[in-house]
Amino acid sequence: MQTETAYDWEAEDWAVPVNAVASKLVRIGGKPVSLFGGVRYWADSPAAGPDGWGIRFGATFLFPK
């Protein structure tokens, strides 16, 4: 779990997304790949900014020596 909080000094407004992500290292075709997925909730954001819930998924392909 983490956040990427930002503050706009000129607009005096916060952007506060809270992320919960899980990842798993798997092998696809014998190659290691890190798969992840999670949810994001905007605890606070500017009036014209994002709000509510979101999801994210991704993969990181690993190339060990």
mmCIF file of C-alpha atoms in Angstrom:
data_model
loop_
_atom_site.group_PDB
_atom_site.id
_atom_site.type_symbol
_atom_site.label_atom_id
_atom_site.label_comp_id
_atom_site.label_asym_id
_atom_site.label_seq_id
_atom_site.Cartn_x
_atom_site.Cartn_y
_atom_site.Cartn_z
ATOM 1 C CA MET A 1 0.000 0.000 0.000
ATOM 2 C CA GLN A 2 1.313 3.473 -0.855
ATOM 3 C CA THR A 3 0.367 7.003 -1.820
ATOM 4 C CA GLU A 4 1.757 9.536 -4.296
ATOM 5 C CA THR A 5 0.507 12.686 -2.595
ATOM 6 C CA ALA A 6 1.104 16.021 -4.349
ATOM 7 C CA TYR A 7 0.304 19.604 -3.364
ATOM 8 C CA ASP A 8 -0.180 22.497 -5.798
ATOM 9 C CA TRP A 9 1.137 25.592 -4.010
ATOM 10 C CA GLU A 10 -0.449 28.020 -6.490
ATOM 11 C CA ALA A 11 -3.945 26.477 -6.449
ATOM 12 C CA GLU A 12 -3.573 25.411 -2.796
ATOM 13 C CA ASP A 13 -5.045 22.000 -3.578
ATOM 14 C CA TRP A 14 -4.103 18.387 -2.833
ATOM 15 C CA ALA A 15 -4.036 15.270 -5.021
ATOM 16 C CA VAL A 16 -4.026 12.170 -2.787
ATOM 17 C CA PRO A 17 -4.306 8.778 -4.510
ATOM 18 C CA VAL A 18 -4.054 5.723 -2.248
ATOM 19 C CA ASN A 19 -2.851 2.559 -4.013
ATOM 20 C CA ALA A 20 -3.031 -1.093 -2.954
ATOM 21 C CA VAL A 21 -1.052 -3.371 -5.277
ATOM 22 C CA ALA A 22 -0.059 -7.045 -5.230
ATOM 23 C CA SER A 23 2.548 -8.689 -7.451
ATOM 24 C CA LYS A 24 3.657 -12.209 -8.263
ATOM 25 C CA LEU A 25 6.786 -13.480 -9.979
ATOM 26 C CA VAL A 26 5.899 -16.155 -12.562
ATOM 27 C CA ARG A 27 7.619 -17.873 -15.463
ATOM 28 C CA ILE A 28 6.151 -17.572 -18.945
ATOM 29 C CA GLY A 29 7.907 -19.684 -21.529
ATOM 30 C CA GLY A 30 10.705 -20.225 -19.009
ATOM 31 C CA LYS A 31 11.320 -16.465 -18.667
ATOM 32 C CA PRO A 32 10.657 -14.631 -15.361
ATOM 33 C CA VAL A 33 7.863 -12.042 -15.450
ATOM 34 C CA SER A 34 6.516 -9.950 -12.582
ATOM 35 C CA LEU A 35 2.731 -9.521 -12.868
ATOM 36 C CA PHE A 36 0.874 -6.984 -10.735
ATOM 37 C CA GLY A 37 -2.602 -5.642 -10.180
ATOM 38 C CA GLY A 38 -4.280 -3.318 -7.773
ATOM 39 C CA VAL A 39 -6.814 -0.651 -6.952
ATOM 40 C CA ARG A 40 -6.526 3.107 -6.508
ATOM 41 C CA TYR A 41 -8.791 5.416 -4.534
ATOM 42 C CA TRP A 42 -8.582 9.203 -4.792
ATOM 43 C CA ALA A 43 -8.893 10.348 -1.176
ATOM 44 C CA ASP A 44 -8.646 13.995 -2.302
ATOM 45 C CA SER A 45 -8.136 15.764 -5.636
ATOM 46 C CA PRO A 46 -8.737 19.128 -7.340
ATOM 47 C CA ALA A 47 -12.278 19.914 -8.511
ATOM 48 C CA ALA A 48 -11.368 19.183 -12.157
ATOM 49 C CA GLY A 49 -9.123 16.237 -11.213
ATOM 50 C CA PRO A 50 -9.715 12.503 -10.950
ATOM 51 C CA ASP A 51 -11.985 11.030 -8.302
ATOM 52 C CA GLY A 52 -13.357 7.697 -7.124
ATOM 53 C CA TRP A 53 -11.877 4.261 -7.757
ATOM 54 C CA GLY A 54 -9.534 2.924 -10.414
ATOM 55 C CA ILE A 55 -7.659 -0.263 -11.261
ATOM 56 C CA ARG A 56 -4.216 -0.956 -12.650
ATOM 57 C CA PHE A 57 -2.575 -4.035 -14.092
ATOM 58 C CA GLY A 58 0.876 -4.534 -15.503
ATOM 59 C CA ALA A 59 3.787 -6.781 -16.285
ATOM 60 C CA THR A 60 7.524 -6.317 -15.943
ATOM 61 C CA PHE A 61 9.655 -8.585 -18.098
ATOM 62 C CA LEU A 62 12.903 -9.527 -16.365
ATOM 63 C CA PHE A 63 16.149 -10.230 -18.203
ATOM 64 C CA PRO A 64 18.648 -11.616 -15.666
ATOM 65 C CA LYS A 65 22.236 -12.133 -16.759
#
